[in-house]
Amino acid sequence: PYTVIEGAFDLEEVVSSRDFNIETYNKDVELLKVDPRHKGPFYTKSTSLSSLTKSGNKVMNGDLYISIEGKSYPELVSLLQYIVSYRDEAFTEEELVESIYNDLLTKYEPNSLCVCAKYTRRNGVDVNCVRFSDLGSTEVAINILNKEVPNLKTSRQ
């Protein structure tokens, strides 16, 4: 029932057939590579978002949505490795989204960027963080956080 974003794809599903390793579990922006073949807008969802709470004693899980429009785009395996590299880092939900947003902004210098995370509900509270560069980049957030659409959750949320 979520509004489908034209051209959006599931990151884990796309890279599942590729041969790669994930070995870094501390934030590493150097993992991000440019895909010289990708053209046009980039919309993806990842279910691999996980990090520690600020106190470091609990795990935060969620789904990450990214929209990029510009001249360069992430290579998919490197993007997944980068997202997973947050596993042993301690952030608030907002800090994590801000960190990812800033890293993508610095690396790819997009014309338009939106990073949205929907976290696992805790104590009945939904935490959905969004950071976007301009009103044109909000399509992902508008579709994901649409109040007119039932607020269904994935198994991780």
PDB file of C-alpha atoms in Angstrom:
ATOM      1  CA  PRO A   1       0.000   0.000   0.000  1.00  0.00           C
ATOM      2  CA  TYR A   2       2.953   2.383   0.032  1.00  0.00           C
ATOM      3  CA  THR A   3       3.114   4.601  -3.002  1.00  0.00           C
ATOM      4  CA  VAL A   4       5.604   3.072  -5.392  1.00  0.00           C
ATOM      5  CA  ILE A   5       8.364   5.366  -6.555  1.00  0.00           C
ATOM      6  CA  GLU A   6       9.010   4.876 -10.247  1.00  0.00           C
ATOM      7  CA  GLY A   7      12.482   3.409 -10.768  1.00  0.00           C
ATOM      8  CA  ALA A   8      13.021   2.529  -7.090  1.00  0.00           C
ATOM      9  CA  PHE A   9      14.806  -0.721  -6.348  1.00  0.00           C
ATOM     10  CA  ASP A  10      15.673  -2.860  -3.340  1.00  0.00           C
ATOM     11  CA  LEU A  11      19.440  -2.616  -2.820  1.00  0.00           C
ATOM     12  CA  GLU A  12      19.890  -6.034  -1.196  1.00  0.00           C
ATOM     13  CA  GLU A  13      17.875  -7.744  -3.933  1.00  0.00           C
ATOM     14  CA  VAL A  14      19.932  -6.133  -6.704  1.00  0.00           C
ATOM     15  CA  VAL A  15      23.343  -6.993  -5.229  1.00  0.00           C
ATOM     16  CA  SER A  16      22.409 -10.471  -3.944  1.00  0.00           C
ATOM     17  CA  SER A  17      23.756 -12.169  -7.074  1.00  0.00           C
ATOM     18  CA  ARG A  18      27.109 -10.389  -6.930  1.00  0.00           C
ATOM     19  CA  ASP A  19      30.248 -11.714  -5.291  1.00  0.00           C
ATOM     20  CA  PHE A  20      31.428  -9.391  -2.505  1.00  0.00           C
ATOM     21  CA  ASN A  21      32.412  -9.329   1.163  1.00  0.00           C
ATOM     22  CA  ILE A  22      31.384  -7.092   3.999  1.00  0.00           C
ATOM     23  CA  GLU A  23      34.284  -6.708   6.387  1.00  0.00           C
ATOM     24  CA  THR A  24      33.931  -3.206   7.828  1.00  0.00           C
ATOM     25  CA  TYR A  25      31.537  -2.465  10.682  1.00  0.00           C
ATOM     26  CA  ASN A  26      32.730   1.026  11.580  1.00  0.00           C
ATOM     27  CA  LYS A  27      31.761   3.988   9.444  1.00  0.00           C
ATOM     28  CA  ASP A  28      33.996   4.153   6.395  1.00  0.00           C
ATOM     29  CA  VAL A  29      33.163   6.726   3.724  1.00  0.00           C
ATOM     30  CA  GLU A  30      36.065   5.379   1.627  1.00  0.00           C
ATOM     31  CA  LEU A  31      33.869   2.381   0.808  1.00  0.00           C
ATOM     32  CA  LEU A  32      31.686   4.577  -1.437  1.00  0.00           C
ATOM     33  CA  LYS A  33      32.566   4.256  -5.112  1.00  0.00           C
ATOM     34  CA  VAL A  34      31.169   5.940  -8.223  1.00  0.00           C
ATOM     35  CA  ASP A  35      29.324   3.875 -10.820  1.00  0.00           C
ATOM     36  CA  PRO A  36      30.373   5.391 -14.168  1.00  0.00           C
ATOM     37  CA  ARG A  37      27.646   3.441 -16.014  1.00  0.00           C
ATOM     38  CA  HIS A  38      24.628   4.683 -14.044  1.00  0.00           C
ATOM     39  CA  LYS A  39      22.684   7.515 -15.644  1.00  0.00           C
ATOM     40  CA  GLY A  40      19.533   9.238 -14.492  1.00  0.00           C
ATOM     41  CA  PRO A  41      17.834   9.403 -11.112  1.00  0.00           C
ATOM     42  CA  PHE A  42      18.743   6.909  -8.409  1.00  0.00           C
ATOM     43  CA  TYR A  43      16.099   5.698  -5.938  1.00  0.00           C
ATOM     44  CA  THR A  44      16.834   2.834  -3.589  1.00  0.00           C
ATOM     45  CA  LYS A  45      15.715   1.185  -0.369  1.00  0.00           C
ATOM     46  CA  SER A  46      17.967  -0.785   1.954  1.00  0.00           C
ATOM     47  CA  THR A  47      16.912  -3.010   4.841  1.00  0.00           C
ATOM     48  CA  SER A  48      20.505  -3.199   6.135  1.00  0.00           C
ATOM     49  CA  LEU A  49      20.470  -0.022   8.240  1.00  0.00           C
ATOM     50  CA  SER A  50      21.643  -0.854  11.741  1.00  0.00           C
ATOM     51  CA  SER A  51      23.713   0.940  14.361  1.00  0.00           C
ATOM     52  CA  LEU A  52      23.988   1.302  18.104  1.00  0.00           C
ATOM     53  CA  THR A  53      22.053   3.776  20.218  1.00  0.00           C
ATOM     54  CA  LYS A  54      23.983   6.799  21.466  1.00  0.00           C
ATOM     55  CA  SER A  55      24.592   4.987  24.778  1.00  0.00           C
ATOM     56  CA  GLY A  56      25.894   1.998  22.795  1.00  0.00           C
ATOM     57  CA  ASN A  57      23.814  -0.560  24.664  1.00  0.00           C
ATOM     58  CA  LYS A  58      20.984  -1.192  22.156  1.00  0.00           C
ATOM     59  CA  VAL A  59      20.755  -1.828  18.431  1.00  0.00           C
ATOM     60  CA  MET A  60      18.710   0.458  16.152  1.00  0.00           C
ATOM     61  CA  ASN A  61      17.355  -1.139  12.987  1.00  0.00           C
ATOM     62  CA  GLY A  62      15.485   0.454  10.144  1.00  0.00           C
ATOM     63  CA  ASP A  63      14.969   0.837   6.451  1.00  0.00           C
ATOM     64  CA  LEU A  64      16.934   3.461   4.557  1.00  0.00           C
ATOM     65  CA  TYR A  65      15.593   5.251   1.473  1.00  0.00           C
ATOM     66  CA  ILE A  66      17.900   7.282  -0.764  1.00  0.00           C
ATOM     67  CA  SER A  67      17.123   9.491  -3.746  1.00  0.00           C
ATOM     68  CA  ILE A  68      19.978  11.065  -5.744  1.00  0.00           C
ATOM     69  CA  GLU A  69      19.928  13.118  -8.922  1.00  0.00           C
ATOM     70  CA  GLY A  70      23.143  14.503 -10.360  1.00  0.00           C
ATOM     71  CA  LYS A  71      26.182  13.690 -12.443  1.00  0.00           C
ATOM     72  CA  SER A  72      27.553  10.762 -10.425  1.00  0.00           C
ATOM     73  CA  TYR A  73      25.881   7.871  -8.610  1.00  0.00           C
ATOM     74  CA  PRO A  74      26.898   5.196  -6.104  1.00  0.00           C
ATOM     75  CA  GLU A  75      28.152   1.803  -7.189  1.00  0.00           C
ATOM     76  CA  LEU A  76      25.604  -0.522  -5.574  1.00  0.00           C
ATOM     77  CA  VAL A  77      27.852  -2.976  -3.728  1.00  0.00           C
ATOM     78  CA  SER A  78      29.912  -0.110  -2.322  1.00  0.00           C
ATOM     79  CA  LEU A  79      26.721   1.617  -1.121  1.00  0.00           C
ATOM     80  CA  LEU A  80      25.584  -1.519   0.693  1.00  0.00           C
ATOM     81  CA  GLN A  81      29.038  -1.995   2.251  1.00  0.00           C
ATOM     82  CA  TYR A  82      28.969   1.647   3.361  1.00  0.00           C
ATOM     83  CA  ILE A  83      25.506   1.319   4.949  1.00  0.00           C
ATOM     84  CA  VAL A  84      26.562  -1.831   6.810  1.00  0.00           C
ATOM     85  CA  SER A  85      29.737  -0.060   8.003  1.00  0.00           C
ATOM     86  CA  TYR A  86      27.576   1.816  10.537  1.00  0.00           C
ATOM     87  CA  ARG A  87      26.800  -1.372  12.509  1.00  0.00           C
ATOM     88  CA  ASP A  88      29.245  -0.738  15.366  1.00  0.00           C
ATOM     89  CA  GLU A  89      28.800   3.048  15.471  1.00  0.00           C
ATOM     90  CA  ALA A  90      26.752   4.853  18.137  1.00  0.00           C
ATOM     91  CA  PHE A  91      24.456   7.613  16.867  1.00  0.00           C
ATOM     92  CA  THR A  92      21.003   8.987  17.478  1.00  0.00           C
ATOM     93  CA  GLU A  93      18.628   8.256  14.599  1.00  0.00           C
ATOM     94  CA  GLU A  94      18.845  11.856  13.412  1.00  0.00           C
ATOM     95  CA  GLU A  95      22.658  11.917  13.579  1.00  0.00           C
ATOM     96  CA  LEU A  96      22.883   8.744  11.519  1.00  0.00           C
ATOM     97  CA  VAL A  97      20.674  10.127   8.742  1.00  0.00           C
ATOM     98  CA  GLU A  98      22.607  13.417   8.817  1.00  0.00           C
ATOM     99  CA  SER A  99      25.932  11.557   8.591  1.00  0.00           C
ATOM    100  CA  ILE A 100      24.808   9.475   5.604  1.00  0.00           C
ATOM    101  CA  TYR A 101      23.337  12.557   3.937  1.00  0.00           C
ATOM    102  CA  ASN A 102      26.575  14.540   4.366  1.00  0.00           C
ATOM    103  CA  ASP A 103      28.756  11.677   3.117  1.00  0.00           C
ATOM    104  CA  LEU A 104      26.624  11.195  -0.014  1.00  0.00           C
ATOM    105  CA  LEU A 105      26.514  14.954  -0.599  1.00  0.00           C
ATOM    106  CA  THR A 106      30.302  15.236  -0.343  1.00  0.00           C
ATOM    107  CA  LYS A 107      31.089  12.129  -2.418  1.00  0.00           C
ATOM    108  CA  TYR A 108      28.596  12.515  -5.281  1.00  0.00           C
ATOM    109  CA  GLU A 109      27.898  16.283  -5.269  1.00  0.00           C
ATOM    110  CA  PRO A 110      24.295  15.731  -6.398  1.00  0.00           C
ATOM    111  CA  ASN A 111      21.891  18.372  -7.640  1.00  0.00           C
ATOM    112  CA  SER A 112      19.224  16.780  -5.467  1.00  0.00           C
ATOM    113  CA  LEU A 113      19.515  14.414  -2.494  1.00  0.00           C
ATOM    114  CA  CYS A 114      17.067  12.895  -0.021  1.00  0.00           C
ATOM    115  CA  VAL A 115      17.889  10.415   2.763  1.00  0.00           C
ATOM    116  CA  CYS A 116      15.015   8.979   4.791  1.00  0.00           C
ATOM    117  CA  ALA A 117      15.127   6.319   7.535  1.00  0.00           C
ATOM    118  CA  LYS A 118      12.170   4.524   9.097  1.00  0.00           C
ATOM    119  CA  TYR A 119      13.305   2.898  12.313  1.00  0.00           C
ATOM    120  CA  THR A 120      11.938  -0.009  14.308  1.00  0.00           C
ATOM    121  CA  ARG A 121       9.197   1.220  16.622  1.00  0.00           C
ATOM    122  CA  ARG A 122      10.298   1.533  20.260  1.00  0.00           C
ATOM    123  CA  ASN A 123       7.833   1.821  23.129  1.00  0.00           C
ATOM    124  CA  GLY A 124       5.076   2.643  20.646  1.00  0.00           C
ATOM    125  CA  VAL A 125       6.998   5.563  19.117  1.00  0.00           C
ATOM    126  CA  ASP A 126       7.803   5.767  15.403  1.00  0.00           C
ATOM    127  CA  VAL A 127      11.074   7.454  14.497  1.00  0.00           C
ATOM    128  CA  ASN A 128      11.246   8.514  10.853  1.00  0.00           C
ATOM    129  CA  CYS A 129      14.103  10.861   9.987  1.00  0.00           C
ATOM    130  CA  VAL A 130      14.376  12.775   6.722  1.00  0.00           C
ATOM    131  CA  ARG A 131      17.090  15.046   5.323  1.00  0.00           C
ATOM    132  CA  PHE A 132      16.772  16.588   1.869  1.00  0.00           C
ATOM    133  CA  SER A 133      18.598  19.183  -0.175  1.00  0.00           C
ATOM    134  CA  ASP A 134      15.657  20.922  -1.833  1.00  0.00           C
ATOM    135  CA  LEU A 135      11.938  20.605  -2.337  1.00  0.00           C
ATOM    136  CA  GLY A 136      12.515  18.755  -5.608  1.00  0.00           C
ATOM    137  CA  SER A 137      14.274  15.931  -3.740  1.00  0.00           C
ATOM    138  CA  THR A 138      11.398  15.206  -1.375  1.00  0.00           C
ATOM    139  CA  GLU A 139       9.583  12.678  -3.600  1.00  0.00           C
ATOM    140  CA  VAL A 140      11.030   9.773  -1.619  1.00  0.00           C
ATOM    141  CA  ALA A 141      10.078  11.251   1.748  1.00  0.00           C
ATOM    142  CA  ILE A 142       6.613  12.287   0.558  1.00  0.00           C
ATOM    143  CA  ASN A 143       5.883   8.769  -0.661  1.00  0.00           C
ATOM    144  CA  ILE A 144       7.386   6.982   2.326  1.00  0.00           C
ATOM    145  CA  LEU A 145       5.860   9.224   4.991  1.00  0.00           C
ATOM    146  CA  ASN A 146       2.533   9.827   3.223  1.00  0.00           C
ATOM    147  CA  LYS A 147      -0.189  10.202   5.899  1.00  0.00           C
ATOM    148  CA  GLU A 148      -2.876   9.194   3.401  1.00  0.00           C
ATOM    149  CA  VAL A 149      -1.310   5.740   3.059  1.00  0.00           C
ATOM    150  CA  PRO A 150      -1.730   3.256   5.931  1.00  0.00           C
ATOM    151  CA  ASN A 151       1.362   3.245   8.123  1.00  0.00           C
ATOM    152  CA  LEU A 152       2.330  -0.352   7.504  1.00  0.00           C
ATOM    153  CA  LYS A 153       5.686  -1.517   8.740  1.00  0.00           C
ATOM    154  CA  THR A 154       8.176  -3.937   7.331  1.00  0.00           C
ATOM    155  CA  SER A 155       9.267  -6.774   9.626  1.00  0.00           C
ATOM    156  CA  ARG A 156      12.332  -4.728  10.629  1.00  0.00           C
ATOM    157  CA  GLN A 157      10.278  -1.687  11.543  1.00  0.00           C
TER     158      GLN A 157
END
